[in-house]
mmCIF file with all atom_site columns, C-alpha atoms in Angstrom:
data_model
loop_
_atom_site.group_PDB
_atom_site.id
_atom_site.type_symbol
_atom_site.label_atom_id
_atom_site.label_alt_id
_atom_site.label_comp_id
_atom_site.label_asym_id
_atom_site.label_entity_id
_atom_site.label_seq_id
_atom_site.pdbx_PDB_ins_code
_atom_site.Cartn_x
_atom_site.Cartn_y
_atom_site.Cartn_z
_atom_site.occupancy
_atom_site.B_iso_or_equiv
_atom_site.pdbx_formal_charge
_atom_site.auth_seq_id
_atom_site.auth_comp_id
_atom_site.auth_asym_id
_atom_site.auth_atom_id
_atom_site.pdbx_PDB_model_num
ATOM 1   C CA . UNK A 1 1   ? 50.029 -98.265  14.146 1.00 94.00 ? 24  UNK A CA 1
ATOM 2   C CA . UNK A 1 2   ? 53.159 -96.692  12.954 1.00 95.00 ? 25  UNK A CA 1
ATOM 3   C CA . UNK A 1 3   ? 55.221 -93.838  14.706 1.00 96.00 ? 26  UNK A CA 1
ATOM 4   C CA . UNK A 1 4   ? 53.514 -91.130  13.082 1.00 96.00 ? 27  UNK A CA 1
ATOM 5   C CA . UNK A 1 5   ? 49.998 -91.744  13.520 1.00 96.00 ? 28  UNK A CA 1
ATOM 6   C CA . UNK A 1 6   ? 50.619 -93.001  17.356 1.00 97.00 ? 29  UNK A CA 1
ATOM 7   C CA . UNK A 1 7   ? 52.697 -89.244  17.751 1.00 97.00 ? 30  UNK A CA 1
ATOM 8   C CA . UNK A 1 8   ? 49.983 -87.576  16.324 1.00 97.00 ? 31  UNK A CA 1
ATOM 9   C CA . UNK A 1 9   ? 47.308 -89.394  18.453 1.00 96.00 ? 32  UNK A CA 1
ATOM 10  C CA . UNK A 1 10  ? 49.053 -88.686  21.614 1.00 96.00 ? 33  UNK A CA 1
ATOM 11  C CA . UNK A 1 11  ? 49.986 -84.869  20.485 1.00 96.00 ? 34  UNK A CA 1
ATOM 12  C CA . UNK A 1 12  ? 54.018 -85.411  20.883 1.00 96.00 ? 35  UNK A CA 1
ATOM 13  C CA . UNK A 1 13  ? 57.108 -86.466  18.371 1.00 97.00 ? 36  UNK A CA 1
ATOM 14  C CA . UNK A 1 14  ? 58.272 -89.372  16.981 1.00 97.00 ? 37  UNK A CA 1
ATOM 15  C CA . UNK A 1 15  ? 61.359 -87.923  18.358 1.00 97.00 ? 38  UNK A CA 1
ATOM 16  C CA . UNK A 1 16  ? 59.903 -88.186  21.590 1.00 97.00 ? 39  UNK A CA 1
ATOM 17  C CA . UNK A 1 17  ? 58.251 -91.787  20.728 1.00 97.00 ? 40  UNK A CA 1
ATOM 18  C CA . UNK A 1 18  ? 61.821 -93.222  20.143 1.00 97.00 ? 41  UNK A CA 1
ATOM 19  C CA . UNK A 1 19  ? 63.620 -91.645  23.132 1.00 97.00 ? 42  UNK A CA 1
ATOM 20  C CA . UNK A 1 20  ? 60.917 -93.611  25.141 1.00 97.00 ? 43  UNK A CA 1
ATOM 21  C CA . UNK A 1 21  ? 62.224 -96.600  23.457 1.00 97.00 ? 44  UNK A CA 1
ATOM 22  C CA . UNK A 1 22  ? 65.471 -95.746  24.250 1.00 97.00 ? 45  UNK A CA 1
ATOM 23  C CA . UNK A 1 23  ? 64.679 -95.605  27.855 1.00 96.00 ? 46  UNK A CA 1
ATOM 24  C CA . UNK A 1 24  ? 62.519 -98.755  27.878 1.00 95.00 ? 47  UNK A CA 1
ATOM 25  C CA . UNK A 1 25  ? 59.567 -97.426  28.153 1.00 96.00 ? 48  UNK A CA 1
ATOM 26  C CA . UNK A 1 26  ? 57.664 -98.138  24.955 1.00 96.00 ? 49  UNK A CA 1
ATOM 27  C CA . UNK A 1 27  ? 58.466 -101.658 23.262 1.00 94.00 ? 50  UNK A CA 1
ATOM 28  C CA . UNK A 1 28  ? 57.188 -101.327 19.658 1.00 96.00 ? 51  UNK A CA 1
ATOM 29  C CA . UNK A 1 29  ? 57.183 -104.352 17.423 1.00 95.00 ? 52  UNK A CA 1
ATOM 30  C CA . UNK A 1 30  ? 59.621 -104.513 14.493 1.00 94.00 ? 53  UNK A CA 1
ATOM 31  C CA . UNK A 1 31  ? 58.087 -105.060 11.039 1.00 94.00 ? 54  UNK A CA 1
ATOM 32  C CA . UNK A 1 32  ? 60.502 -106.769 8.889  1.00 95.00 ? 55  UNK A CA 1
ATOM 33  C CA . UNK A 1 33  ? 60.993 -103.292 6.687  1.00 94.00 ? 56  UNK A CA 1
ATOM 34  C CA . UNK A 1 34  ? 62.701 -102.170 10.100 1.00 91.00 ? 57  UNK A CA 1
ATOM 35  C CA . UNK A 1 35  ? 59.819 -100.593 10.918 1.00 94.00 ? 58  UNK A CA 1
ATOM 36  C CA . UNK A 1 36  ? 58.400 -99.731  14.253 1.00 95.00 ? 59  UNK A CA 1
ATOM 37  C CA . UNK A 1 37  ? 54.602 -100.877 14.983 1.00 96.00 ? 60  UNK A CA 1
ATOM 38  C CA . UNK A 1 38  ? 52.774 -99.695  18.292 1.00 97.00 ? 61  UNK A CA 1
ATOM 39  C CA . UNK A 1 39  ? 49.449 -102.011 19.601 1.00 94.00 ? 62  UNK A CA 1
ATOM 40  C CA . UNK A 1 40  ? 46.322 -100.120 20.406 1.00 90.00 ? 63  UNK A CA 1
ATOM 41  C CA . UNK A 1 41  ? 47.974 -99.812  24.219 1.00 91.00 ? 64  UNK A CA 1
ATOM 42  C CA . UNK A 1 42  ? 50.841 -97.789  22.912 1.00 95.00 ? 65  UNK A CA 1
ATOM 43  C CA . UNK A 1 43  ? 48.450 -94.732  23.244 1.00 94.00 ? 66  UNK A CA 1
ATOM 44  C CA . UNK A 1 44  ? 47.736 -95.878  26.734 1.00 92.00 ? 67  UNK A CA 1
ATOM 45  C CA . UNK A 1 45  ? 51.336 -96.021  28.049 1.00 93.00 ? 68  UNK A CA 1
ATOM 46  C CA . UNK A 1 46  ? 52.195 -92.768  25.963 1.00 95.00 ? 69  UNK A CA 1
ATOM 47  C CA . UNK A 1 47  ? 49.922 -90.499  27.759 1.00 92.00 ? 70  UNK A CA 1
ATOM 48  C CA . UNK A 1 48  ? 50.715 -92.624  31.243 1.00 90.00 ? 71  UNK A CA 1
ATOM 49  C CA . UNK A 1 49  ? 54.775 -91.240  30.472 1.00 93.00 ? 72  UNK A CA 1
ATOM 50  C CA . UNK A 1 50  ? 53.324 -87.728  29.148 1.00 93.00 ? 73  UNK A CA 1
ATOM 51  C CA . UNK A 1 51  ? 51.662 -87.325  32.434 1.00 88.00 ? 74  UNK A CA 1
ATOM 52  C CA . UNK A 1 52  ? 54.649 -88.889  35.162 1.00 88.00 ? 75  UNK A CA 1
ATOM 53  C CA . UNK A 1 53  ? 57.093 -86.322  33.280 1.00 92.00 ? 76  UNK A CA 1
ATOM 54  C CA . UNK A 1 54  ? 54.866 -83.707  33.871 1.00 89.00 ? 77  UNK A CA 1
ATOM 55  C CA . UNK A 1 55  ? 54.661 -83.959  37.257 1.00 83.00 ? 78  UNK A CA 1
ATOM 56  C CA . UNK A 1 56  ? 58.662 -84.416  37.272 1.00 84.00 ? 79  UNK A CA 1
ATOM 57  C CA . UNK A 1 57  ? 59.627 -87.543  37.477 1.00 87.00 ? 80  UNK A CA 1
ATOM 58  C CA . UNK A 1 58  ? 62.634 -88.910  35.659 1.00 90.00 ? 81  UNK A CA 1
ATOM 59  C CA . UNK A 1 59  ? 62.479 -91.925  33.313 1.00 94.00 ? 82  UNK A CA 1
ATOM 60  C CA . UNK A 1 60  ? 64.433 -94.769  35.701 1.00 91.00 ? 83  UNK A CA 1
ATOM 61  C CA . UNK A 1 61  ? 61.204 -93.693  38.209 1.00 88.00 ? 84  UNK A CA 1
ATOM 62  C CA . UNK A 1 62  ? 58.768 -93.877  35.444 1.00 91.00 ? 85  UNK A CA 1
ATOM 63  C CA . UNK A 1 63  ? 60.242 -97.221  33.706 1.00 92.00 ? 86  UNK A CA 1
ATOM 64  C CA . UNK A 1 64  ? 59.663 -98.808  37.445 1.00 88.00 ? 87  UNK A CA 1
ATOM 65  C CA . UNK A 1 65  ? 55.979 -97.338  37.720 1.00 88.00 ? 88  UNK A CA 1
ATOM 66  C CA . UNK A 1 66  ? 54.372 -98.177  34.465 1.00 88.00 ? 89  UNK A CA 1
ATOM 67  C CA . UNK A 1 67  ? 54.229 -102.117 35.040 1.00 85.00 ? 90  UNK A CA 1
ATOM 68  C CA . UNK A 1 68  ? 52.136 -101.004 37.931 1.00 84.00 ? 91  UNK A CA 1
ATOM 69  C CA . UNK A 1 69  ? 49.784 -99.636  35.708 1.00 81.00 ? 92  UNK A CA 1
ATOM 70  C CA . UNK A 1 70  ? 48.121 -102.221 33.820 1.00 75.00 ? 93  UNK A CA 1
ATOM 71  C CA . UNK A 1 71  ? 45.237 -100.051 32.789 1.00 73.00 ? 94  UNK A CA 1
ATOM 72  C CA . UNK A 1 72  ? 43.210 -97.306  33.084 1.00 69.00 ? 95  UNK A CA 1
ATOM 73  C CA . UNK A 1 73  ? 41.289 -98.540  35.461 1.00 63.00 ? 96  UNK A CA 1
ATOM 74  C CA . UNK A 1 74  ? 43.398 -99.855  37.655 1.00 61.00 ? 97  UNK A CA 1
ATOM 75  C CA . UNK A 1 75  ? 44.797 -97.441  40.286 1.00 61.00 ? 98  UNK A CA 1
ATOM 76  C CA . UNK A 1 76  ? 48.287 -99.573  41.540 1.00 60.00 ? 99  UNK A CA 1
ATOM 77  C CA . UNK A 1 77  ? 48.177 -103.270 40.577 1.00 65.00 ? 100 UNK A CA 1
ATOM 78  C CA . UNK A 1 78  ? 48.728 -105.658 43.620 1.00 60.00 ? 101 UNK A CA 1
ATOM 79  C CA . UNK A 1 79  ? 51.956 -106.920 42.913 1.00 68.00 ? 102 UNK A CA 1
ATOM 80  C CA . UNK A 1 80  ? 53.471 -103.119 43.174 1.00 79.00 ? 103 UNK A CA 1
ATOM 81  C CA . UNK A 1 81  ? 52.951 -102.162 46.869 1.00 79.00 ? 104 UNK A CA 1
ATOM 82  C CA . UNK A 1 82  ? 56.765 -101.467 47.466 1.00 79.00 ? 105 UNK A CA 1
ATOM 83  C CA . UNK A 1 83  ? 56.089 -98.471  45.189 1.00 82.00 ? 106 UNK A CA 1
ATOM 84  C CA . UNK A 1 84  ? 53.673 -96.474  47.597 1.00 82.00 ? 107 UNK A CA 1
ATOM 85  C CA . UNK A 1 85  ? 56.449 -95.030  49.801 1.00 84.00 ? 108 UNK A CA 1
ATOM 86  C CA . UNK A 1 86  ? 58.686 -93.925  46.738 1.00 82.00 ? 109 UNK A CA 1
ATOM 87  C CA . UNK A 1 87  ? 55.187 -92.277  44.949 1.00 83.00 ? 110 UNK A CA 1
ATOM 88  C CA . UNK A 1 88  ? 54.590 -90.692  49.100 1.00 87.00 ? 111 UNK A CA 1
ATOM 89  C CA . UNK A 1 89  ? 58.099 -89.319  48.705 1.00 87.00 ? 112 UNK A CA 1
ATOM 90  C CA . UNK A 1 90  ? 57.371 -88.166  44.581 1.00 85.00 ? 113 UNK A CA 1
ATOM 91  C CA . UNK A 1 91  ? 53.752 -86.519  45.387 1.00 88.00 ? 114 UNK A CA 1
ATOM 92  C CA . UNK A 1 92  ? 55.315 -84.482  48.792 1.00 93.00 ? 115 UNK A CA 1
ATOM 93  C CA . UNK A 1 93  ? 58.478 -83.382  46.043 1.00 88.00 ? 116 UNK A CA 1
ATOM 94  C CA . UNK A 1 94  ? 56.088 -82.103  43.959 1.00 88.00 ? 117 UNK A CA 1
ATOM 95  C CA . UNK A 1 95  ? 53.783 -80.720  46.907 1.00 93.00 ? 118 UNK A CA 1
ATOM 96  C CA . UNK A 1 96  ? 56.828 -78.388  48.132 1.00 95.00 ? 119 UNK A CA 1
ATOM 97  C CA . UNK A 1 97  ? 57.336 -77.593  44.171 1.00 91.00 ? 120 UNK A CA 1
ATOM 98  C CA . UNK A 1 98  ? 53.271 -76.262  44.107 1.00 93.00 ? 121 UNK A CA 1
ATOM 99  C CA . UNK A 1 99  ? 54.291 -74.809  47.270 1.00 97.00 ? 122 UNK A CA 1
ATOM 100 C CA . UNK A 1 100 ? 57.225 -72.911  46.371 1.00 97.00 ? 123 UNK A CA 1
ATOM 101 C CA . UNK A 1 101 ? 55.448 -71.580  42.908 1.00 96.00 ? 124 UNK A CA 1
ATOM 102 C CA . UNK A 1 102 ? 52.885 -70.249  44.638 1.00 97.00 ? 125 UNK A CA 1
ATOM 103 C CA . UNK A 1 103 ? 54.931 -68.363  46.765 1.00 97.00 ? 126 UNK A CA 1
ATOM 104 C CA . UNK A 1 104 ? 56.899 -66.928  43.346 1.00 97.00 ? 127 UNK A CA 1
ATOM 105 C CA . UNK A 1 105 ? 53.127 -66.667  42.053 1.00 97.00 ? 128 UNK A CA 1
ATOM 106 C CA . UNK A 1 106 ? 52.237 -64.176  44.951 1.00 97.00 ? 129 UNK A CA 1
ATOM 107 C CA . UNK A 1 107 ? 55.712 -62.224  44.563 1.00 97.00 ? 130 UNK A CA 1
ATOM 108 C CA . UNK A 1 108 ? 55.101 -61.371  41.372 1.00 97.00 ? 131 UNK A CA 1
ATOM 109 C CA . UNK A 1 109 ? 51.439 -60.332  42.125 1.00 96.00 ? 132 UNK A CA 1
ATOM 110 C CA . UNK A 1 110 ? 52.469 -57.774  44.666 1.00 96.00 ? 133 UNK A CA 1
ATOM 111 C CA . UNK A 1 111 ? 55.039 -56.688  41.856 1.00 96.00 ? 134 UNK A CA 1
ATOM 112 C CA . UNK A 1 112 ? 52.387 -56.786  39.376 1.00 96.00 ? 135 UNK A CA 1
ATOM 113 C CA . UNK A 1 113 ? 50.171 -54.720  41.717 1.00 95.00 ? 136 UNK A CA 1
ATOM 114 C CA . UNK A 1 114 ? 52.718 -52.260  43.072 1.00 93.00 ? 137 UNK A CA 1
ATOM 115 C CA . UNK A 1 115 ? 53.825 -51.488  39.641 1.00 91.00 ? 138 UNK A CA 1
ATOM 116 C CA . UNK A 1 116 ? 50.129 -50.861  38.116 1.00 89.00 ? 139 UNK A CA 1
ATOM 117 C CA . UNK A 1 117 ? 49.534 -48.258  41.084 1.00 88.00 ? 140 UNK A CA 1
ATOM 118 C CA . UNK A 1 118 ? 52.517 -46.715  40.317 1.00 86.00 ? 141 UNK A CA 1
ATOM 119 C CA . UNK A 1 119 ? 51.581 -46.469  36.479 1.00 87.00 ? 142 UNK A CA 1
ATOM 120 C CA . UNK A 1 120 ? 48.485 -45.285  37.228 1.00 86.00 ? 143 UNK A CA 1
ATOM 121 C CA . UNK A 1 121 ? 49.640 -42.286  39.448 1.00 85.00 ? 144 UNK A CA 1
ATOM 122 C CA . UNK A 1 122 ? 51.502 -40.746  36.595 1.00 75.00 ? 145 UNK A CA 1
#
C-alpha cells in the first residue's frame, strides 16, 4: 500500500509515516517511481509505534523494542529477554507519571469544587 492509504488506515500523517522511516522504524519498499510501498504488516508496526509513544517512550527505545514484537500475538519473543528490566524501568516511569497526574487531577478538583461553592454563594 502506498503512504496515504497506510496513514489513513492507521489515523496519522504521512508526515508522521516518513519520520518513522527516518528513525528506522518503518522500512517501506521502494517502487522504481521512487515511491514508498508498505506490506500488509506496516499497519501492524504503525499502531505498535503509535502506542510505545503514547506511553512516552522515545524512538532509540522503541527502534530496540519492536523486533521483539513479531506479532500480535506474541507478548515478548524469546530472543528479547534483556529487554524486561529496561520495559520494568519504562512501565514504573510511567507509573510515577499516572501517579503524579492524579495528584494534579485531585488539585484541580478541590479548585474546581472550592470555586463552584463560592459561585454558588453569590
Amino acid at each position: 500500500m502506498r503512504i496515504s492509504e497506510l496513514a489513513r488506515e492507521a489515523g496519522t500523517t504521512p508526515r508522521a509515516l516518513r519520520y518513522y522511516e527516518e528513525q528506522g522504524l518503518l522500512r517501506p519498499a521502494r517502487l522504481a517511481s521512487g515511491y514508498r510501498h508498505y506490506d500488509p504488516q506496516a499497519l501492524r508496526v504503525v499502531r505498535h509505534i503509535q502506542l510505545l509513544l503514547s506511553a512516552g517512550l522515545n524512538t532509540a527505545a522503541i527502534a530496540e523494542i519492536l523486533p521483539c514484537i513479531p506479532d500480535d500475538a506474541t507478548v515478548l519473543a524469546p530472543t528479547c529477554p534483556e529487554l524486561l528490566d529496561a520495559l520494568a524501568v519504562e512501565r514504573d516511569r510511567i507509573t510515577t507519571s499516572i501517579d503524579q497526574l492524579a495528584g494534579a487531577r485531585a488539585v484541580l478538583d478541590r479548585l474546581i469544587q472550592a470555586g463552584a461553592r463560592a459561585r454558588d454563594q453569590f
